[in-house]
Short mmCIF file of C-alpha atoms in Angstrom, two decimals:
data_model
loop_
_atom_site.label_atom_id
_atom_site.label_comp_id
_atom_site.label_asym_id
_atom_site.label_seq_id
_atom_site.Cartn_x
_atom_site.Cartn_y
_atom_site.Cartn_z
CA MET A 1 -2.38 -21.09 -31.40
CA THR A 2 0.06 -20.01 -33.63
CA ALA A 3 -1.22 -16.36 -33.48
CA VAL A 4 0.83 -13.89 -32.43
CA LEU A 5 -0.79 -11.80 -29.83
CA ALA A 6 -1.11 -8.68 -29.00
CA ARG A 7 1.12 -6.14 -26.41
CA GLY A 8 0.14 -5.68 -22.99
CA PHE A 9 1.43 -2.06 -21.30
CA ASP A 10 4.59 -0.29 -22.63
CA GLN A 11 5.06 1.57 -19.42
CA PRO A 12 2.40 -1.12 -16.95
CA VAL A 13 3.29 1.12 -13.79
CA ALA A 14 1.29 4.25 -15.29
CA GLN A 15 -0.82 2.34 -17.75
CA SER A 16 -2.18 0.14 -14.63
CA GLN A 17 -2.22 3.28 -12.43
CA ALA A 18 -3.73 5.71 -15.07
CA THR A 19 -7.32 3.15 -15.88
CA PHE A 20 -7.41 2.55 -12.25
CA ARG A 21 -7.62 5.62 -11.13
CA ALA A 22 -9.99 6.48 -14.33
CA VAL A 23 -11.87 3.37 -12.56
CA MET A 24 -12.33 4.27 -9.67
CA GLN A 25 -14.41 7.69 -10.38
CA ALA A 26 -15.52 5.85 -12.52
CA LEU A 27 -17.19 4.50 -9.06
CA ALA A 28 -17.36 6.43 -7.03
CA ASN A 29 -18.91 8.83 -9.29
CA PRO A 30 -21.68 5.81 -11.00
CA GLY A 31 -23.44 7.65 -14.02
CA ARG A 32 -20.87 10.03 -14.26
CA LEU A 33 -18.71 8.70 -17.29
CA ILE A 34 -15.43 9.37 -17.45
CA ALA A 35 -12.57 10.49 -19.46
CA PHE A 36 -10.38 8.14 -20.63
CA ARG A 37 -8.85 6.42 -23.64
CA SER A 38 -6.00 3.50 -22.87
CA THR A 39 -2.29 4.08 -24.60
CA LEU A 40 -2.74 0.36 -25.24
CA ASP A 41 -1.75 -0.81 -28.95
CA THR A 42 -5.57 -1.24 -30.65
CA ASP A 43 -5.06 -5.16 -32.12
CA THR A 44 -6.41 -6.04 -28.54
CA PRO A 45 -8.61 -8.87 -28.84
CA LEU A 46 -10.57 -6.67 -26.22
CA PRO A 47 -11.50 -3.34 -26.83
CA VAL A 48 -8.57 -1.39 -25.07
CA ASN A 49 -10.03 -0.12 -22.49
CA ALA A 50 -11.63 -3.09 -21.35
CA ALA A 51 -8.88 -4.72 -22.45
CA ALA A 52 -6.14 -2.18 -20.10
CA LEU A 53 -9.22 -3.28 -17.20
CA GLY A 54 -7.93 -6.04 -16.96
CA LEU A 55 -4.79 -5.73 -17.20
CA ALA A 56 -5.15 -3.32 -14.10
CA LEU A 57 -7.19 -5.54 -12.50
CA LEU A 58 -6.47 -9.08 -12.67
CA ASP A 59 -3.53 -10.91 -11.99
CA PHE A 60 -1.79 -14.88 -10.28
CA GLU A 61 -4.71 -14.26 -7.08
CA VAL A 62 -8.14 -13.82 -9.18
CA THR A 63 -10.07 -15.26 -12.06
CA PHE A 64 -12.15 -13.93 -14.64
CA HIS A 65 -14.92 -15.44 -16.75
CA LEU A 66 -15.85 -15.10 -20.17
CA ALA A 67 -19.29 -13.72 -22.07
CA PRO A 68 -20.02 -16.45 -24.87
CA SER A 69 -19.22 -13.98 -27.31
CA LEU A 70 -15.72 -13.60 -26.09
CA SER A 71 -14.63 -16.32 -25.00
CA ALA A 72 -14.58 -17.68 -28.87
CA GLY A 73 -11.42 -15.74 -29.69
CA SER A 74 -8.09 -14.89 -27.81
CA VAL A 75 -9.38 -13.13 -25.24
CA ALA A 76 -8.93 -16.07 -22.46
CA ASP A 77 -4.42 -16.45 -23.32
CA TYR A 78 -4.43 -12.49 -23.60
CA LEU A 79 -5.51 -12.40 -19.90
CA ARG A 80 -3.38 -14.94 -18.99
CA PHE A 81 -0.44 -14.81 -20.56
CA HIS A 82 -0.21 -11.33 -19.83
CA THR A 83 -1.56 -10.92 -16.27
CA GLY A 84 -1.04 -14.49 -15.04
CA ALA A 85 -4.95 -14.66 -14.16
CA ARG A 86 -6.69 -18.34 -13.95
CA ALA A 87 -10.40 -18.67 -16.43
CA ALA A 88 -12.84 -19.66 -13.35
CA LYS A 89 -14.52 -22.00 -14.46
CA THR A 90 -17.92 -20.28 -13.86
CA THR A 91 -19.91 -18.05 -13.25
CA GLN A 92 -20.09 -17.55 -9.39
CA ASP A 93 -16.42 -18.42 -9.54
CA ALA A 94 -15.00 -14.98 -11.43
CA ALA A 95 -14.27 -11.99 -9.63
CA LEU A 96 -14.11 -9.80 -13.66
CA ALA A 97 -16.32 -11.60 -15.58
CA PHE A 98 -16.83 -9.71 -19.14
CA LEU A 99 -19.10 -9.83 -21.48
CA ASP A 100 -20.97 -7.19 -24.26
CA LEU A 101 -23.53 -6.35 -24.08
CA ALA A 102 -24.70 -6.52 -27.32
CA LYS A 103 -23.61 -9.37 -28.16
CA ASP A 104 -24.67 -11.87 -24.75
CA THR A 105 -27.49 -11.82 -22.65
CA LEU A 106 -27.19 -10.67 -19.24
CA CYS A 107 -28.43 -11.86 -16.51
CA LEU A 108 -26.50 -10.22 -12.33
CA ALA A 109 -28.16 -13.29 -10.33
CA ASP A 110 -25.85 -15.91 -12.38
CA TYR A 111 -22.23 -14.05 -10.89
CA ALA A 112 -21.25 -13.87 -6.46
CA GLN A 113 -23.73 -11.98 -4.58
CA GLY A 114 -20.94 -12.15 -1.89
CA THR A 115 -21.67 -13.09 1.55
CA PRO A 116 -23.27 -12.02 4.51
CA ASP A 117 -20.08 -11.83 6.24
CA TYR A 118 -17.81 -11.18 3.21
CA PRO A 119 -19.75 -9.05 1.10
CA ASP A 120 -16.71 -7.78 -1.17
CA ARG A 121 -16.51 -11.64 -2.63
CA SER A 122 -18.28 -10.65 -6.00
CA THR A 123 -18.31 -10.19 -8.94
CA THR A 124 -16.85 -7.36 -10.81
CA LEU A 125 -19.22 -7.92 -14.70
CA ILE A 126 -16.71 -5.64 -17.30
CA ALA A 127 -19.14 -4.69 -19.52
CA LEU A 128 -18.56 -3.76 -23.28
CA SER A 129 -21.40 -1.19 -24.60
CA THR A 130 -21.52 2.40 -25.60
CA ARG A 131 -22.52 5.36 -24.41
CA ALA A 132 -26.33 6.51 -25.17
CA GLU A 133 -27.28 10.74 -24.72
CA THR A 134 -30.56 9.39 -21.94
CA GLY A 135 -31.02 7.76 -19.87
CA MET A 136 -32.47 6.34 -16.28
CA ALA A 137 -32.30 8.78 -13.37
CA ILE A 138 -30.08 7.07 -10.47
CA ALA A 139 -29.71 8.04 -6.95
CA GLY A 140 -27.12 6.52 -3.86
CA PRO A 141 -23.84 7.06 -2.61
CA GLY A 142 -21.57 8.84 -5.25
CA ILE A 143 -24.28 10.42 -6.78
CA LYS A 144 -25.26 15.22 -5.65
CA ALA A 145 -29.57 14.85 -5.80
CA VAL A 146 -29.83 12.33 -9.04
CA GLY A 147 -27.72 11.29 -11.70
CA THR A 148 -27.72 10.03 -15.05
CA LEU A 149 -27.13 5.82 -16.06
CA GLY A 150 -26.87 6.22 -20.40
CA ILE A 151 -26.51 2.90 -21.90
CA ALA A 152 -26.65 1.13 -24.35
CA PRO A 153 -28.04 -1.63 -25.04
CA LEU A 154 -29.23 -2.04 -22.18
CA PRO A 155 -31.94 -5.87 -21.71
CA ALA A 156 -35.55 -4.60 -21.78
CA ASP A 157 -35.84 -6.71 -18.04
CA PHE A 158 -32.44 -3.86 -16.29
CA THR A 159 -34.30 -1.75 -14.13
CA VAL A 160 -36.34 -5.20 -12.97
CA GLN A 161 -32.91 -6.66 -12.27
CA TRP A 162 -30.18 -3.60 -10.56
CA ALA A 163 -33.61 -2.98 -8.26
CA ALA A 164 -33.19 -7.03 -7.01
CA ASN A 165 -29.10 -6.28 -7.10
CA ARG A 166 -30.47 -3.68 -5.45
CA ALA A 167 -32.93 -5.26 -2.67
CA GLY A 168 -29.09 -8.07 -1.38
CA PHE A 169 -27.53 -4.36 -0.68
CA PRO A 170 -24.78 -5.29 0.68
CA LEU A 171 -24.47 -7.99 -1.46
CA GLY A 172 -24.86 -7.80 -5.08
CA VAL A 173 -21.97 -7.12 -8.43
CA ASP A 174 -21.07 -4.23 -9.25
CA ILE A 175 -20.92 -3.01 -13.90
CA LEU A 176 -18.68 -1.16 -14.89
CA PHE A 177 -19.49 -0.24 -18.39
CA VAL A 178 -17.10 0.08 -20.79
CA THR A 179 -17.43 2.20 -24.05
CA GLU A 180 -15.10 3.91 -26.38
CA GLU A 181 -14.92 7.36 -24.01
CA GLY A 182 -14.33 5.89 -20.90
CA PHE A 183 -15.71 4.16 -17.98
CA ILE A 184 -19.36 4.43 -15.99
CA GLY A 185 -19.59 3.19 -13.22
CA LEU A 186 -22.71 1.66 -11.50
CA PRO A 187 -21.66 -0.04 -7.96
CA ARG A 188 -24.66 -2.15 -5.50
CA SER A 189 -25.29 0.78 -3.85
CA THR A 190 -26.89 2.78 -6.66
CA ARG A 191 -30.45 2.78 -6.92
CA ILE A 192 -32.82 3.74 -10.09
CA VAL A 193 -35.05 5.97 -9.74
CA GLY A 194 -36.72 6.94 -13.08
CA GLY A 195 -37.20 5.25 -15.87
CA VAL A 196 -35.75 6.87 -19.29
CA MET B 1 6.58 25.14 1.15
CA SER B 2 4.74 26.07 -2.23
CA ALA B 3 4.69 23.11 -4.55
CA HIS B 4 7.96 21.57 -5.67
CA ARG B 5 8.57 18.54 -7.71
CA GLN B 6 11.37 16.71 -6.46
CA THR B 7 12.91 14.50 -9.44
CA ASN B 8 15.35 12.85 -7.45
CA SER B 9 13.52 9.58 -6.08
CA GLU B 10 14.72 6.49 -6.29
CA PRO B 11 15.60 4.28 -8.38
CA ALA B 12 16.07 0.81 -5.85
CA TYR B 13 12.13 1.10 -5.60
CA ASN B 14 9.29 0.44 -7.49
CA PHE B 15 6.50 4.24 -8.22
CA ALA B 16 5.45 4.22 -5.49
CA TYR B 17 7.37 2.07 -3.47
CA LEU B 18 5.14 -1.21 -3.44
CA ASP B 19 5.15 -3.24 -5.89
CA GLU B 20 2.56 -4.11 -8.67
CA GLN B 21 0.73 -7.04 -7.95
CA THR B 22 0.72 -5.27 -3.65
CA LYS B 23 -0.94 -2.95 -5.56
CA ARG B 24 -3.88 -4.24 -7.90
CA MET B 25 -4.58 -6.13 -4.18
CA ILE B 26 -4.98 -2.99 -2.80
CA ARG B 27 -6.60 -0.98 -6.06
CA ARG B 28 -9.20 -4.83 -6.22
CA ALA B 29 -9.72 -3.45 -2.01
CA ILE B 30 -10.26 0.06 -2.24
CA LEU B 31 -13.08 -1.04 -5.22
CA LYS B 32 -15.17 -3.08 -3.41
CA ALA B 33 -15.25 -0.71 -0.60
CA ILE B 34 -16.18 1.79 -3.23
CA ALA B 35 -19.69 0.34 -3.37
CA ILE B 36 -20.25 -0.97 0.20
CA PRO B 37 -19.52 1.92 1.69
CA GLY B 38 -18.21 2.04 5.34
CA TYR B 39 -17.38 -2.01 4.99
CA GLN B 40 -13.84 -3.19 5.83
CA VAL B 41 -13.02 -4.88 3.04
CA PRO B 42 -10.29 -7.26 4.31
CA PHE B 43 -6.38 -6.80 2.20
CA ALA B 44 -3.24 -8.91 2.81
CA SER B 45 -1.53 -5.90 4.22
CA ARG B 46 2.18 -5.34 3.17
CA GLU B 47 4.99 -4.23 6.49
CA MET B 48 6.43 -1.10 4.98
CA PRO B 49 9.57 0.53 6.01
CA MET B 50 7.59 2.36 9.17
CA PRO B 51 5.98 0.69 11.47
CA TYR B 52 2.68 -0.02 12.72
CA GLY B 53 0.75 2.54 14.08
CA TRP B 54 2.58 5.11 12.00
CA GLY B 55 0.29 5.63 9.37
CA THR B 56 1.12 2.14 7.39
CA GLY B 57 -2.22 1.88 6.08
CA GLY B 58 -3.26 5.13 4.47
CA VAL B 59 0.55 5.35 3.42
CA GLN B 60 -0.18 1.86 0.95
CA VAL B 61 -3.28 3.05 0.50
CA THR B 62 -1.88 6.25 -1.37
CA ALA B 63 0.59 4.48 -3.35
CA ALA B 64 -2.31 2.64 -4.37
CA ILE B 65 -3.63 5.26 -6.57
CA LEU B 66 -0.84 7.40 -6.58
CA GLY B 67 -0.30 8.50 -9.71
CA SER B 68 2.92 10.58 -11.23
CA GLU B 69 0.86 13.64 -11.79
CA ASP B 70 -0.46 13.68 -8.64
CA THR B 71 -0.26 16.02 -6.01
CA LEU B 72 -0.26 15.28 -2.54
CA LYS B 73 -0.65 16.62 0.87
CA VAL B 74 0.22 15.19 4.05
CA ILE B 75 -1.67 15.84 8.24
CA ASP B 76 -0.49 15.25 11.81
CA GLN B 77 -3.44 16.33 13.65
CA GLY B 78 -3.70 19.14 11.18
CA ALA B 79 -0.43 20.23 11.07
CA ASP B 80 1.76 20.08 7.76
CA ASP B 81 5.51 20.34 9.82
CA THR B 82 4.84 17.71 12.51
CA THR B 83 6.39 14.30 12.45
CA ASN B 84 4.30 11.35 11.18
CA ALA B 85 3.67 14.06 7.79
CA VAL B 86 6.89 15.14 7.17
CA SER B 87 8.28 11.84 7.18
CA ILE B 88 5.45 10.91 4.57
CA ARG B 89 5.56 13.68 2.27
CA ALA B 90 9.06 12.86 2.30
CA PHE B 91 8.52 9.25 1.79
CA PHE B 92 6.56 10.04 -1.63
CA ALA B 93 8.79 12.31 -3.05
CA LYS B 94 12.00 10.09 -2.95
CA THR B 95 9.91 6.84 -3.39
CA ALA B 96 7.16 7.85 -6.24
CA GLY B 97 9.27 11.57 -7.77
CA VAL B 98 5.28 13.39 -7.18
CA ALA B 99 4.93 17.53 -6.69
CA VAL B 100 4.29 18.07 -2.41
CA THR B 101 2.47 20.57 -1.02
CA THR B 102 0.89 22.19 1.99
CA ALA B 103 -1.74 24.18 0.67
CA THR B 104 -5.86 22.22 0.75
CA GLU B 105 -6.62 23.17 -1.99
CA ASP B 106 -3.74 22.43 -4.88
CA ALA B 107 -3.57 18.26 -3.22
CA THR B 108 -4.86 16.39 -5.79
CA ILE B 109 -4.07 13.63 -3.52
CA ILE B 110 -4.25 14.72 1.60
CA GLN B 111 -3.46 11.87 3.47
CA THR B 112 -4.48 12.76 7.35
CA ARG B 113 -4.17 11.00 10.57
CA HIS B 114 -7.21 12.51 12.45
CA ARG B 115 -8.33 15.68 10.98
CA ILE B 116 -10.59 16.69 7.80
CA PRO B 117 -8.74 20.10 6.54
CA GLU B 118 -10.70 22.58 6.89
CA ALA B 119 -11.05 24.36 4.00
CA ALA B 120 -13.69 22.24 1.95
CA LEU B 121 -12.86 19.84 -0.18
CA GLN B 122 -13.47 19.07 -4.58
CA GLY B 123 -14.16 16.52 -6.23
CA HIS B 124 -11.54 15.83 -8.30
CA GLN B 125 -9.18 15.19 -4.86
CA VAL B 126 -9.20 12.31 -2.47
CA LEU B 127 -8.65 11.84 1.21
CA VAL B 128 -7.41 9.20 2.30
CA TYR B 129 -7.25 8.35 6.21
CA GLN B 130 -4.48 6.89 9.05
CA VAL B 131 -7.10 4.12 10.94
CA PRO B 132 -5.04 2.84 13.97
CA ILE B 133 -8.41 0.39 14.51
CA PRO B 134 -10.90 0.06 11.61
CA GLU B 135 -13.60 -1.96 13.70
CA PRO B 136 -16.60 1.00 14.94
CA LEU B 137 -17.50 -2.01 17.62
CA ARG B 138 -13.54 -3.24 18.99
CA PHE B 139 -13.66 -2.52 22.26
CA LEU B 140 -17.17 -3.24 23.00
CA GLU B 141 -17.04 -6.96 21.38
CA PRO B 142 -13.14 -8.76 21.38
CA ARG B 143 -14.17 -11.59 19.07
CA GLU B 144 -13.71 -10.70 15.20
CA THR B 145 -16.50 -13.75 14.55
CA GLU B 146 -18.21 -11.68 16.39
CA THR B 147 -18.12 -8.40 14.68
CA ARG B 148 -18.25 -10.16 11.40
CA THR B 149 -22.07 -11.42 12.35
CA MET B 150 -23.08 -8.19 13.47
CA HIS B 151 -22.73 -5.81 11.13
CA ALA B 152 -24.32 -8.77 7.78
CA LEU B 153 -27.06 -8.81 10.96
CA ALA B 154 -26.50 -4.82 10.59
CA GLU B 155 -27.26 -5.08 14.67
CA TYR B 156 -25.84 -1.83 16.02
CA GLY B 157 -27.51 -2.11 18.99
CA LEU B 158 -24.66 -2.28 21.24
CA MET B 159 -23.16 0.89 20.35
CA HIS B 160 -25.97 2.76 20.73
CA VAL B 161 -25.56 1.22 24.58
CA LYS B 162 -22.57 2.54 24.54
CA LEU B 163 -23.35 6.00 23.96
CA TYR B 164 -25.89 6.04 25.85
CA GLU B 165 -24.33 4.71 29.38
CA ASP B 166 -22.45 8.03 28.54
CA ILE B 167 -25.41 9.59 28.97
CA ALA B 168 -26.29 7.95 32.05
CA ARG B 169 -22.35 8.24 33.09
CA HIS B 170 -21.96 11.57 32.25
CA GLY B 171 -25.03 13.27 31.38
CA HIS B 172 -23.94 13.92 27.75
CA ILE B 173 -22.37 11.52 25.34
CA ALA B 174 -18.86 12.48 26.33
CA THR B 175 -17.67 10.83 23.00
CA THR B 176 -15.15 13.37 21.67
CA TYR B 177 -13.52 12.13 19.32
CA ASP B 178 -12.98 8.82 16.97
CA TYR B 179 -17.31 9.10 16.69
CA PRO B 180 -19.29 6.34 15.27
CA VAL B 181 -20.89 7.21 12.28
CA HIS B 182 -23.89 5.53 10.48
CA VAL B 183 -22.44 5.36 5.79
CA ALA B 184 -26.35 5.87 3.50
CA GLY B 185 -28.13 4.01 5.53
CA ARG B 186 -26.45 0.29 6.13
CA TYR B 187 -22.82 0.60 8.34
CA VAL B 188 -21.81 2.19 10.98
CA MET B 189 -17.92 3.21 10.10
CA ASP B 190 -14.90 4.51 12.51
CA PRO B 191 -14.00 7.64 11.44
CA SER B 192 -10.92 6.97 12.91
CA PRO B 193 -10.05 8.96 15.63
CA ILE B 194 -10.33 12.82 14.70
CA PRO B 195 -12.51 14.36 16.69
CA LYS B 196 -16.43 14.47 16.36
CA PHE B 197 -15.78 18.34 15.13
CA ASP B 198 -14.11 17.42 11.66
CA ASN B 199 -17.64 13.98 12.00
CA PRO B 200 -20.19 16.63 9.90
CA LYS B 201 -17.41 17.13 6.93
CA MET B 202 -18.11 13.70 5.96
CA ASN B 203 -21.14 13.54 4.92
CA ASP B 204 -22.56 14.39 1.36
CA CYS B 205 -18.16 15.94 1.25
CA ALA B 206 -17.37 16.28 -2.36
CA ALA B 207 -14.23 14.40 -2.14
CA LEU B 208 -13.97 10.55 -2.89
CA GLN B 209 -12.81 9.31 1.22
CA LEU B 210 -10.67 5.97 1.32
CA PHE B 211 -9.63 4.11 5.00
CA GLY B 212 -6.08 2.49 6.15
CA ALA B 213 -5.66 0.49 8.58
CA GLY B 214 -2.30 -1.26 8.44
CA ARG B 215 -1.66 -3.90 11.24
CA GLU B 216 -5.56 -4.41 11.86
CA LYS B 217 -5.19 -5.13 7.59
CA ARG B 218 -8.66 -3.37 6.44
CA ILE B 219 -9.72 -0.62 4.07
CA TYR B 220 -13.07 1.59 3.69
CA ALA B 221 -14.81 4.22 2.24
CA ILE B 222 -17.13 6.75 1.73
CA PRO B 223 -18.07 7.36 -1.83
CA PRO B 224 -17.97 12.21 -2.66
CA HIS B 225 -21.84 13.18 -1.29
CA THR B 226 -22.27 10.02 0.64
CA GLN B 227 -25.02 10.62 3.79
CA VAL B 228 -22.65 10.63 6.90
CA VAL B 229 -24.55 10.51 10.17
CA SER B 230 -23.16 10.72 13.27
CA LEU B 231 -24.97 7.98 16.28
CA ASP B 232 -27.17 10.44 18.80
CA PHE B 233 -30.11 10.67 21.17
CA GLU B 234 -33.43 11.89 19.72
CA ASP B 235 -32.77 13.74 22.86
CA HIS B 236 -29.20 13.56 23.41
CA PRO B 237 -28.93 14.84 19.34
CA PHE B 238 -25.00 14.86 18.20
CA GLU B 239 -23.19 17.58 18.23
CA ALA B 240 -20.44 18.93 17.39
CA THR B 241 -17.47 20.32 19.61
CA LYS B 242 -18.17 23.92 19.68
CA PHE B 243 -14.37 26.42 21.08
CA GLU B 244 -14.74 29.55 24.06
CA HIS B 245 -12.00 31.41 21.85
CA PRO B 246 -11.03 32.05 18.59
CA CYS B 247 -7.63 31.31 17.75
CA ALA B 248 -4.24 33.36 18.99
CA LEU B 249 -3.00 33.56 16.01
CA CYS B 250 -5.92 34.11 12.96
CA GLY B 251 -9.28 35.22 15.17
CA ALA B 252 -10.89 32.62 13.49
CA THR B 253 -14.25 30.72 15.34
CA MET B 254 -14.61 28.65 13.00
CA SER B 255 -11.99 25.80 12.88
CA TYR B 256 -10.59 23.08 15.31
CA LEU B 257 -8.03 24.94 18.20
CA ASP B 258 -5.19 23.66 19.71
CA GLU B 259 -5.08 24.09 22.79
CA VAL B 260 -0.59 25.20 23.47
CA VAL B 261 0.85 25.40 26.24
CA THR B 262 3.18 28.43 26.11
CA ASP B 263 4.75 28.85 30.16
CA ASP B 264 5.17 27.05 33.02
CA LYS B 265 2.92 28.77 34.65
CA GLY B 266 -0.36 28.13 33.25
CA GLY B 267 -0.34 30.16 30.46
CA ARG B 268 -1.57 28.71 27.19
CA MET B 269 -3.85 29.71 23.98
CA PHE B 270 -5.91 28.20 21.13
CA VAL B 271 -4.32 28.56 17.24
CA CYS B 272 -6.24 26.35 14.80
CA SER B 273 -5.52 22.51 14.40
CA ASP B 274 -5.62 23.34 10.70
CA THR B 275 -1.82 24.48 10.05
CA ASP B 276 -2.47 25.53 6.32
CA PHE B 277 -5.60 27.77 7.25
CA CYS B 278 -4.48 29.14 10.03
CA GLU B 279 -1.33 30.57 7.24
CA GLY B 280 -3.52 31.63 4.29
CA ARG B 281 -6.45 33.20 7.36
CA ARG B 282 -2.60 35.48 8.15
CA ALA B 283 -1.75 35.91 5.48
CA ALA B 284 -5.08 36.98 4.30
CA GLY B 285 -4.51 39.41 7.25
CA HIS B 286 -7.11 37.64 10.02
CA HIS B 287 -5.49 38.51 13.27
CA GLY B 288 -6.03 36.63 16.94
CA HIS B 289 -5.34 38.63 19.99
CA LEU B 290 -1.15 37.04 20.15
CA TYR B 291 -0.28 36.89 16.48
CA GLY B 292 3.25 38.31 16.67
CA GLY B 293 3.79 40.38 13.29
CA GLU B 294 5.22 37.73 11.49
CA THR B 295 3.81 33.98 10.21
CA LEU B 296 4.42 32.31 13.37
CA SER B 297 4.13 28.29 13.44
CA LYS B 298 3.03 26.97 15.93
CA GLU B 299 6.55 25.80 17.31
CA ALA B 300 7.58 29.27 17.04
CA ALA B 301 4.97 30.29 19.52
CA GLU B 302 6.08 27.84 21.79
#
């Protein structure tokens, strides 16, 4: 590495907390966009909101996995340097897994699902995506009656994959969709109840 | 007391006392807890500058989510003015410099010991419970390995046997606090020792509810608008506690009441456990039969 790495948080306490609170609200209110724009410098190797999420949640205790489209650049060096987290050898070992929905294939079953005794030992997916105006109808904890999941692009078989993920509850993965405007959460407890 | 901001936060500590690595660990546990409603996520609980049993779990959860813009309310059995509530509120005013309040509607984070406020909570609020024993099956099965398997298999028959034994012995379900609930149709959860009067408030609550057990090292959660059902039987349905008296100070008939002994001749009065709720009603002109004209606090009434 000869290039200079992008900076991390200037105010790690406040910036970590602000990022976490937005993520917490996103996961507690599935499908709802929680508006957030990180104050990180914009030259981060990941989109700033995704970079902030990594800096806020990673440390030496956990591992991260990068999908092929993100593994070529300096993302791994950036996360390792600023957080001390290790890169996971496989998707099964990752606490957080970053992928870009526009470039990487999404296969939920590839990631750690947790165990019946410890369903929390699962991967949380950080999916770079964009917000769509229309979406699928969703229901479950955190949603009053019926909510909407408006995300693009999603793979054609996403509904099938998610149904399988939900069928394994309490095992499964949780997804945090990261967009320019903020975070949208999709915890494993959410069911997709209707099409676009 | 109205909201005020204390600026002399103690520089020898990190913001909100805990170090950042501890906060990250707790935050990751909270995210898992929200994703799996009612499941107890193990976490590496830290020593806090207060004894176990004084809310070390709740304090750690609050410290991990708290930001400088938050307004914190702390209640102990509904009261803002008891030792536990006052000292935890002072702890965060000192270590985080956050605004504190006693008004339920002004708070963004409410840490509670064994009550849910009477006022309906809002979507932007977070309710943090202090939990002594997070495992609802613990007094039925002491082995952690066994209770973990029981949760994994959703094998909760034993809990119904316990409630049935209540009926066999007393003719009704005699559990009045710490009343077990079924969360989102999957996990049976201990709601912490809140009176069963408060159980219905957990169902479809607009606020996020987080539970922290410091000594037992567990965090669990109920997301907003989640189905929370108190366990019962078809022929012995769950019934929330009802009171024969209205509050002696504010006349409320729909609140949870504390019994206060007033003399050594058997005199007693029943007053709202939620002091903010009771004071608000008195300020609005509602008076009970022992209302003395001034703003009585429970301590003054004794």
